[in-house]
Short mmCIF file of C-alpha atoms and ligand atoms in Angstrom, two decimals:
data_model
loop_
_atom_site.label_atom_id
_atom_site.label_comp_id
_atom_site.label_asym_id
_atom_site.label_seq_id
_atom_site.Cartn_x
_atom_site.Cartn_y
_atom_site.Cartn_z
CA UNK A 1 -5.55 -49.56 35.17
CA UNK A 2 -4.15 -50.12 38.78
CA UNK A 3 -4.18 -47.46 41.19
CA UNK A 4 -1.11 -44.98 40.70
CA UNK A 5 0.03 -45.49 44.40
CA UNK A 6 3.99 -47.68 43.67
CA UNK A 7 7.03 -47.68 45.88
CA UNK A 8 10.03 -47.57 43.77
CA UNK A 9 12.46 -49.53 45.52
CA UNK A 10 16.23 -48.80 43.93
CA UNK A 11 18.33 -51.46 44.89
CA UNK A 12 21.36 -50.39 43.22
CA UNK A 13 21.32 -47.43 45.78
CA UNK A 14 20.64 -49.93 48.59
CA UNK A 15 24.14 -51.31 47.65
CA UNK A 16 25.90 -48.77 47.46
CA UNK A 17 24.81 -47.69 50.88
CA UNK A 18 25.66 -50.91 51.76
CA UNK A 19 28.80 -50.05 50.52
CA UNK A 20 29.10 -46.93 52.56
CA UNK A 21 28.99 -49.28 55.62
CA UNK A 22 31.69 -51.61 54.19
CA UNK A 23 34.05 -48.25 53.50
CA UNK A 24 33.14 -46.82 57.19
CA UNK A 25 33.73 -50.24 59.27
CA UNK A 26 36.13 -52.24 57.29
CA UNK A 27 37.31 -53.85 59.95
CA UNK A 28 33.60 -55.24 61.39
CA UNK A 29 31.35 -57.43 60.05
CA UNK A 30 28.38 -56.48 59.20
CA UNK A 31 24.89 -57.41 60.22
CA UNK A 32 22.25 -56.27 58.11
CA UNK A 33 18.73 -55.22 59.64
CA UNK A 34 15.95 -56.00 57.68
CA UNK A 35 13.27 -56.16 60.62
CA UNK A 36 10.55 -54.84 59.99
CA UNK A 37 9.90 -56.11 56.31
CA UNK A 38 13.10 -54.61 55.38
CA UNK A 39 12.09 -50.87 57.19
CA UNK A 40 9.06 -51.03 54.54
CA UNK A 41 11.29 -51.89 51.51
CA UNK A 42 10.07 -55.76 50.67
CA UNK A 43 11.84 -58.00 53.14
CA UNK A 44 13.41 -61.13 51.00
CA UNK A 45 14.32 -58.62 47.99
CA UNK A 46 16.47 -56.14 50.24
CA UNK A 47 17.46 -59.04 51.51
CA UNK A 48 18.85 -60.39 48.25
CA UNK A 49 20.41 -57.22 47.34
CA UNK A 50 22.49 -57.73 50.49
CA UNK A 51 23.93 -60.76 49.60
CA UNK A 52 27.03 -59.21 50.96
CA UNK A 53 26.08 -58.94 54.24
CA UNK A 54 27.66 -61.28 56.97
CA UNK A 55 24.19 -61.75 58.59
CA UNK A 56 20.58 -60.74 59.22
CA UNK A 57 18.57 -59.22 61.85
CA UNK A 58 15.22 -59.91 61.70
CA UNK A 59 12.75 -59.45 64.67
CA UNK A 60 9.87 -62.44 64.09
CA UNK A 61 10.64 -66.00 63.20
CA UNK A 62 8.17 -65.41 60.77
CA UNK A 63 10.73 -63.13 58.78
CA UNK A 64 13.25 -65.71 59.64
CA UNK A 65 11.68 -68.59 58.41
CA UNK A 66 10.30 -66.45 54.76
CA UNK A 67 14.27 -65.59 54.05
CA UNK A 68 15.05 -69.20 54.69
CA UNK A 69 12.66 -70.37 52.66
CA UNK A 70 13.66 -68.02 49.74
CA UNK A 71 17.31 -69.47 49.85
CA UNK A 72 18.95 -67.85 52.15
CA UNK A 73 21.77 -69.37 53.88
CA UNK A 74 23.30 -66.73 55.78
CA UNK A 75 23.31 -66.50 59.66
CA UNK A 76 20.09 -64.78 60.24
CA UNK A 77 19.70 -63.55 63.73
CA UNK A 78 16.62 -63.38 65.95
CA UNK A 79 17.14 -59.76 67.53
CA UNK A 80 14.56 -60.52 70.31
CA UNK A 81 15.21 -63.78 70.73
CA UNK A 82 12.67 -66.53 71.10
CA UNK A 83 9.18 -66.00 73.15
CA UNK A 84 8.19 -69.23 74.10
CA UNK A 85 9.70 -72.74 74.05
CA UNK A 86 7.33 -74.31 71.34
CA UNK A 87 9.66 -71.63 68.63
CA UNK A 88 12.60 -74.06 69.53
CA UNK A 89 11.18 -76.74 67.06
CA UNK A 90 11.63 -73.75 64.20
CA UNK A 91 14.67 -71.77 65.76
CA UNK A 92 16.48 -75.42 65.64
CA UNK A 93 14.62 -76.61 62.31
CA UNK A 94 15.62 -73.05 60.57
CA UNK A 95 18.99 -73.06 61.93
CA UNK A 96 18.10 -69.36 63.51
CA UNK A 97 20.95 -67.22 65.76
CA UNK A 98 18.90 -66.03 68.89
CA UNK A 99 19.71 -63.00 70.75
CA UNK A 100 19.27 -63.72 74.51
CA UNK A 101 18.15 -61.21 76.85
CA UNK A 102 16.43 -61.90 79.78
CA UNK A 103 16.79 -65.04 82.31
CA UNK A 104 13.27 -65.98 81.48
CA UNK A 105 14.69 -67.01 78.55
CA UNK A 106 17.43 -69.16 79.81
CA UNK A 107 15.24 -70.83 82.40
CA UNK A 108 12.71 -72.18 79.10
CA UNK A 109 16.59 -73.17 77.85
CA UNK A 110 17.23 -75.30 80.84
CA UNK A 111 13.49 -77.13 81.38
CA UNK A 112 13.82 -77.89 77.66
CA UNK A 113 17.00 -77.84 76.13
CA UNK A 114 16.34 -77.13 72.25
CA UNK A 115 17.76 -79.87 69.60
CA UNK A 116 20.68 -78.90 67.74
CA UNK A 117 23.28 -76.36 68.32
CA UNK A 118 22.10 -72.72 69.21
CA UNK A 119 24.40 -69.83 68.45
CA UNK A 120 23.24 -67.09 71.15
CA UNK A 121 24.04 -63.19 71.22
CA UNK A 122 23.80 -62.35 74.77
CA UNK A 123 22.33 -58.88 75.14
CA UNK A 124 23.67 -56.91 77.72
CA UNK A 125 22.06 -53.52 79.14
CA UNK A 126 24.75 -50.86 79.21
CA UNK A 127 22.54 -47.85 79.75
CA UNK A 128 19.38 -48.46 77.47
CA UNK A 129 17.38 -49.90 80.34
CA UNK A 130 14.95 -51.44 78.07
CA UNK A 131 16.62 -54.93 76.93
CA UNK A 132 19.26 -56.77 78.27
CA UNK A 133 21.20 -58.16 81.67
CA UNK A 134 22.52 -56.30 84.02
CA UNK A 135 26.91 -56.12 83.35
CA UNK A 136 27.19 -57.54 86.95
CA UNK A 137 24.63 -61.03 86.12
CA UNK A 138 26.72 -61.37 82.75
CA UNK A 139 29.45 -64.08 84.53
CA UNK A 140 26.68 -66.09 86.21
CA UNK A 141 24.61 -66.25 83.16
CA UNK A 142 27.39 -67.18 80.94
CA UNK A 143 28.29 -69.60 83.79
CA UNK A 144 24.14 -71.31 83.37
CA UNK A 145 24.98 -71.25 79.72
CA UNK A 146 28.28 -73.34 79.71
CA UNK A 147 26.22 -76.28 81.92
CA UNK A 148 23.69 -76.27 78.98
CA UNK A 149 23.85 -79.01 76.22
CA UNK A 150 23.37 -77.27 72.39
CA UNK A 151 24.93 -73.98 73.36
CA UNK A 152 27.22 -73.15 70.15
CA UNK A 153 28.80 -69.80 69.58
CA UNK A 154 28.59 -67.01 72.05
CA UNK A 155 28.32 -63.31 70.90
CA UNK A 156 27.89 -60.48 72.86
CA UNK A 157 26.34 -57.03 72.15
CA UNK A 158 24.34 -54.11 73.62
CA UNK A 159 22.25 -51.71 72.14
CA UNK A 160 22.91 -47.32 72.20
CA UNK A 161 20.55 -45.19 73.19
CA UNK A 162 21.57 -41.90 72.14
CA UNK A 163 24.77 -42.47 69.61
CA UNK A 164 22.83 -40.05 66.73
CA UNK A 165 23.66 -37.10 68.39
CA UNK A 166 27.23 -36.93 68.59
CA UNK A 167 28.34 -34.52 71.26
CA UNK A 168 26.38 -36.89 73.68
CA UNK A 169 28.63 -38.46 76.08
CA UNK A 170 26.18 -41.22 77.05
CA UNK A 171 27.42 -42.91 74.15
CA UNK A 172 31.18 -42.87 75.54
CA UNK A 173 29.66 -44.44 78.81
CA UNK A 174 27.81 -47.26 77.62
CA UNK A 175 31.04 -47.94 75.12
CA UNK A 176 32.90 -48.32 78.58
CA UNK A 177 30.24 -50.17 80.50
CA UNK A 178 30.19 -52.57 77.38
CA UNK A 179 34.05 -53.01 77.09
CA UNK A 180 34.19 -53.43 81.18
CA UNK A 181 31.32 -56.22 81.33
CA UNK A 182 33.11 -58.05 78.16
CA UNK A 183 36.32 -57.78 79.25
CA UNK A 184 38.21 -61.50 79.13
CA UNK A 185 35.36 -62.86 77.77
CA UNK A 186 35.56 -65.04 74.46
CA UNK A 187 32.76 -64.30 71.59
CA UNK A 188 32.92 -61.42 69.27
CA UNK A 189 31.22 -58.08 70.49
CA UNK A 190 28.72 -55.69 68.94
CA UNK A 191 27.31 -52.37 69.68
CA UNK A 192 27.02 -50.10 66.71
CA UNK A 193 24.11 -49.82 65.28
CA UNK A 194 24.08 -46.90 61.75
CA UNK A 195 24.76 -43.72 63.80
CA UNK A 196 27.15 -45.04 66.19
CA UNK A 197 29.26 -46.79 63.27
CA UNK A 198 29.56 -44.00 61.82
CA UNK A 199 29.86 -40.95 64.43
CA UNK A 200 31.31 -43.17 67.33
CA UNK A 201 34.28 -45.46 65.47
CA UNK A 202 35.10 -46.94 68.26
CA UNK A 203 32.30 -48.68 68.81
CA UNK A 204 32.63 -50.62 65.37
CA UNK A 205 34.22 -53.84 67.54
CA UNK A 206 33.83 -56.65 65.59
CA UNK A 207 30.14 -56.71 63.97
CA UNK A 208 27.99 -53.71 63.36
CA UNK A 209 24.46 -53.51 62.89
CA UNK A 210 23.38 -50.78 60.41
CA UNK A 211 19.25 -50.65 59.90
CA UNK A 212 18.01 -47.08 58.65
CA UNK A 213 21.27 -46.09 56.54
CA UNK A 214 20.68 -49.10 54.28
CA UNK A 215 17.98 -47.35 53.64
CA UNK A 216 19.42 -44.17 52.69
CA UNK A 217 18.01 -41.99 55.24
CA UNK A 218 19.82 -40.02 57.60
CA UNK A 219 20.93 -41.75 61.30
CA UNK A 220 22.47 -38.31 62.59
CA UNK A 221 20.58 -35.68 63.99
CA UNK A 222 23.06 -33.40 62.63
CA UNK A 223 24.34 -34.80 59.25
CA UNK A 224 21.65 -35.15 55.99
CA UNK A 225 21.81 -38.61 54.25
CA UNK A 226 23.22 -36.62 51.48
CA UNK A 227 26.09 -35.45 53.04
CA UNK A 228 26.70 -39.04 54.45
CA UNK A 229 27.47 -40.14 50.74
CA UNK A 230 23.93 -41.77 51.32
CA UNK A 231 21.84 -42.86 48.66
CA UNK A 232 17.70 -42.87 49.14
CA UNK A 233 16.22 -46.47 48.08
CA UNK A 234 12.18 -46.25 48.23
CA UNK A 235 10.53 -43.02 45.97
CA UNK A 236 6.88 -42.85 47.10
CA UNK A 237 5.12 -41.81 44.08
CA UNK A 238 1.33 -41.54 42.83
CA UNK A 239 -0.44 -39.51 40.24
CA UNK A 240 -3.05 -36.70 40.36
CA UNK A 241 -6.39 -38.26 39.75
CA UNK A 242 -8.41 -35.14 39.89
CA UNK A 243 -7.59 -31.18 39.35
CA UNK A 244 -10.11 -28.15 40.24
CA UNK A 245 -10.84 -25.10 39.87
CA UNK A 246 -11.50 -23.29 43.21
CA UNK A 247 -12.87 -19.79 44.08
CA UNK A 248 -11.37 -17.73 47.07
CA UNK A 249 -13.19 -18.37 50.28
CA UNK A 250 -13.02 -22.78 49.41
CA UNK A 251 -12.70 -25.03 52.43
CA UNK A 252 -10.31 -28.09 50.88
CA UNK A 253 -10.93 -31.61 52.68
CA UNK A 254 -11.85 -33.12 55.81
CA UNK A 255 -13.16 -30.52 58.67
CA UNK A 256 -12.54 -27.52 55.56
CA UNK A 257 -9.29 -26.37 57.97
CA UNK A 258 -7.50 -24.78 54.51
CA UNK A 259 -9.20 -22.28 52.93
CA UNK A 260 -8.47 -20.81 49.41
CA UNK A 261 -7.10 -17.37 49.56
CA UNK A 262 -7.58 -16.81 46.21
CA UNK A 263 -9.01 -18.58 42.90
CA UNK A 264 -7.00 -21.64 42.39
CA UNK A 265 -6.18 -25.05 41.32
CA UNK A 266 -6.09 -27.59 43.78
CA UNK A 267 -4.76 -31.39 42.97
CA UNK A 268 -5.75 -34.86 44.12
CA UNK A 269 -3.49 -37.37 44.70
CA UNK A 270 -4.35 -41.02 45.30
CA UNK A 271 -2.49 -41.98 48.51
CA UNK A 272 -3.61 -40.95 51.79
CA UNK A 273 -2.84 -42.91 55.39
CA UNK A 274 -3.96 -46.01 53.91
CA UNK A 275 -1.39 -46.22 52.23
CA UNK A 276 0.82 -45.57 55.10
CA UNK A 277 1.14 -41.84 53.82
CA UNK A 278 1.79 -39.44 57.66
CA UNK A 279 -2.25 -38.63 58.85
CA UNK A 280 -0.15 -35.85 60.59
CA UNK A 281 1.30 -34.28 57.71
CA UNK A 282 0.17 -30.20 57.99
CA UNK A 283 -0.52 -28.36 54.98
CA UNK A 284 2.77 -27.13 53.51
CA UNK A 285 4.45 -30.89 53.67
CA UNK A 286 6.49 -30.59 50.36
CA UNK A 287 5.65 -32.96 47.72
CA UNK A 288 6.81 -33.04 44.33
CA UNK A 289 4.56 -32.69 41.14
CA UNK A 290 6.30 -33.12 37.99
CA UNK A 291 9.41 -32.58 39.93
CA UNK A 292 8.71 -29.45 40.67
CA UNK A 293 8.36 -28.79 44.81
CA UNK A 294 4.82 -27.76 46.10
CA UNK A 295 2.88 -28.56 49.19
CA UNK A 296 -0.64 -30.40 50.16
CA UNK A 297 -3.49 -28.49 51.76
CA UNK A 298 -6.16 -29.64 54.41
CA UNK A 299 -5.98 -33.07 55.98
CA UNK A 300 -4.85 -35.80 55.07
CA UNK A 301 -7.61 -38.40 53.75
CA UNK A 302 -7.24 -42.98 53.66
CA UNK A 303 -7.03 -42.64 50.08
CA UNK A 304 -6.30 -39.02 49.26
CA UNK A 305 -4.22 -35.52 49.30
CA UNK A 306 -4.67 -32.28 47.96
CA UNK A 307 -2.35 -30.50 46.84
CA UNK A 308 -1.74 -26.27 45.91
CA UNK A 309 -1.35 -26.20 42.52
CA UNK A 310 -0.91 -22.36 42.05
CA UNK A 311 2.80 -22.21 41.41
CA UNK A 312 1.80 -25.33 38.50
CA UNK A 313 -1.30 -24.21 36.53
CA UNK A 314 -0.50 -27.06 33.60
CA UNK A 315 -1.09 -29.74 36.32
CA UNK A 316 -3.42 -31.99 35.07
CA UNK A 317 -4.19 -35.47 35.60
CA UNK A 318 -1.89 -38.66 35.54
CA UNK A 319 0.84 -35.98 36.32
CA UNK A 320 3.58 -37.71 38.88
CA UNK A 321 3.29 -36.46 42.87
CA UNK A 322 6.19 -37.50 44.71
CA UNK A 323 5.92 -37.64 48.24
CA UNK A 324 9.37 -38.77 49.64
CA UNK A 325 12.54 -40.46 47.91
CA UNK A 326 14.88 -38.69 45.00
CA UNK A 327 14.37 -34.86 44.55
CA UNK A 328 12.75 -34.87 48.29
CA UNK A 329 14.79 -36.38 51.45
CA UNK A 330 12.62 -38.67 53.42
CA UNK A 331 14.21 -36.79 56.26
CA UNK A 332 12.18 -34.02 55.58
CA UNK A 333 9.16 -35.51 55.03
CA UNK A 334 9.53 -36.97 58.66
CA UNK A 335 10.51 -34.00 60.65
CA UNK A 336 7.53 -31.92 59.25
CA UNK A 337 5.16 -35.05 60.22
CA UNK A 338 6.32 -34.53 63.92
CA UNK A 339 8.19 -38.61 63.51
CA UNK A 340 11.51 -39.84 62.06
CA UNK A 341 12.30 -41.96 58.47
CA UNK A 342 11.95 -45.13 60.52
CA UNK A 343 8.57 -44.49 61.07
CA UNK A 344 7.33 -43.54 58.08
CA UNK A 345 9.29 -45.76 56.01
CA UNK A 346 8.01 -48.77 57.36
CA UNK A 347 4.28 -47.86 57.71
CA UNK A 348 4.18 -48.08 54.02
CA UNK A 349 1.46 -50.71 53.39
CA UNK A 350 1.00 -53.65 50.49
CA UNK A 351 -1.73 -51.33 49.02
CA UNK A 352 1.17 -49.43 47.48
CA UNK A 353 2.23 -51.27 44.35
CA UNK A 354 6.05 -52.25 44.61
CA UNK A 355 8.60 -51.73 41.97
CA UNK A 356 12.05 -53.14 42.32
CA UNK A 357 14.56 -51.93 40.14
CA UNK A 358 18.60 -52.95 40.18
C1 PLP B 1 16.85 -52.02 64.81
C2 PLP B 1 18.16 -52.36 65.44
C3 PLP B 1 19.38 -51.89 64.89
C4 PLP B 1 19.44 -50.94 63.71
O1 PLP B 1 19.37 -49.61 64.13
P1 PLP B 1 19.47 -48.40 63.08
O2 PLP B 1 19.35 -47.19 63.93
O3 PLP B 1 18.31 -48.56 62.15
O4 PLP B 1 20.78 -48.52 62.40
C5 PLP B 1 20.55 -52.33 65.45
N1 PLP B 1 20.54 -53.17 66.53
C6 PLP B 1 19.40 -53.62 67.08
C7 PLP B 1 19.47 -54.53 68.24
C8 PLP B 1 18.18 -53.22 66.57
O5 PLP B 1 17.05 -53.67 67.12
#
């Protein structure tokens, strides 16, 4: 028998947040963002479940080059962009979109033109102040871009810092810095990542760029992915492989921080940080045993949890522990580990066993 520790990846309820998207910004394209292995999810099959998308954004040319070589002939975009003139061979060979963001960039582009055409998003800094050139450099480096052979389409975009909260004006200002520093310039424009597309409409423009609502968690500080119409995709599931019997006065785990108040049960569950499971998870982190909401004691172990069984004294082992997904809002999970969905989601590790299910 395997170890219990399996993703369950629902990829019906990756399209139908997909979906969502579609309904929200029917007028935009839509670039999918898959970085990251997919946010955790399995990279090439969230990809094919998005076969409706217009695009993908991927972050390595090693994701690039795995989605091309599964079939894929979508535009697949580069969100960072090459690093180094010897990817040209591949960006060229794989027929990659690169985002372009700095003029380091664009000098590699001019002491060795790439072969081929290369579609480029130029990235332009509207208020991030992490990526991206400066609104008053964008004329002269569209200007070193036009005297370059192999330059196909431009696109440009910029990136939001704050659009999940939606009484911040920052939002409305980088919206205007973006529309002023585009203005009478050809190539379509994008902005909107999931929060903005849907709490700031008018930055929809012509192609959004939705990552963590694919993914059915929530992109608004102030809105749960439920009441977005938002569908979770991975359930994190294991089984108990061990229950006790524990007397009052127990210490439970690593550095014996929980202590049983009273004569008890107390679960194991096989996943731990290994796995990708939150080390910082504090005793009382809901987790769901038979479906039925109770919490984990002491620290959290590589391979292991404990959970308080009192409120389930039929627990036994091979019983079902849930840890995020349906029944219990990865959301939650998150915010009680001191992090956000993103994180968590996509520290889940290939020691987890991965189901895919349509
Ligand atoms: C990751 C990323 C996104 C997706 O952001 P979400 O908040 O997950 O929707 C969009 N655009 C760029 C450039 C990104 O790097």
């Amino acid at each position: 028998m395997t170890r219990p520790a399996r993703a369950r990846i629902d990829l019906s309820a990756l399209q139908h947040n997909f979906q969502r998207i579609q309904q929200a910004a029917s007028g935009s394209r839509v670039m999918a963002i898959i970085k990251a292995n997919g946010y955790g999810h399995g990279l090439v099959d969230v990809g094919r479940a998005l076969a409706a998308a217009d695009a993908f954004g991927v972050v390595t040319l090693d994701e690039a080059i795995a989605l091309r070589e599964a079939g894929f002939d979508s535009r697949i975009v580069l969100l960072e962009g090459f690093f180094g003139a010897d990817d040209f061979p591949l960006v060229s060979g794989y027929g990659l979109d690169v985002v372009l963001h700095h003029s380091s960039q664009i000098d590699l582009l001019e002491r060795t033109p790439p072969a081929g055409t290369l579609d480029v998003w130029l990235k332009i800094d509207t208020g991030m102040n992490r990526l991206g050139f400066a609104p008053a450099d964008v004329s002269s480096v569209i200007g070193r871009l036009a005297r370059l052979d192999g330059i196909g389409n431009l696109r440009l975009m910029s990136h939001l810092a704050c659009a999940d909260d939606p009484e911040n004006d920052y939002t409305s200002l980088q919206l205007n810095r973006f529309m002023e520093a585009t203005q009478g310039l050809h190539g379509e424009r994008s902005l909107a990542n999931s929060a903005a597309l849907l709490a700031w409409p008018d930055t929809r423009l012509d192609w959004v760029r939705p990552g963590i609502m694919l993914y059915g968690a929530s992109p608004l500080l102030n809105r749960t992915a439920d009441e977005l119409g938002l569908r979770p995709v991975m359930t994190l599931a294991t089984r108990l492989i061990a229950v006790n019997r524990h007397q009052a006065g127990d210490a439970v785990g690593y550095g014996g921080d929980w202590v049983c108040p009273e004569a008890m049960n107390v679960g194991v569950a096989a996943i731990g940080y290994g796995d990708g499971y939150p080390r910082h998870a504090p005793s009382g982190m809901p987790v769901l045993v038979n479906g039925k909401r109770t919490s984990i004691i002491g620290r959290v172990s590589m391979d292991m949890i404990c959970i308080d069984l009192r409120s389930q004294p039929d627990a036994g082992i091979g019983d079902e522990v849930v840890l995020w997904g349906e029944g219990l809002p990865v959301d939650d999970v998150a915010a009680r580990a001191g992090t956000i969905a993103y994180e968590i989601l996509c520290s889940v590790n290939n020691r987890v066993h991965f189901d895919y299910m349509t």
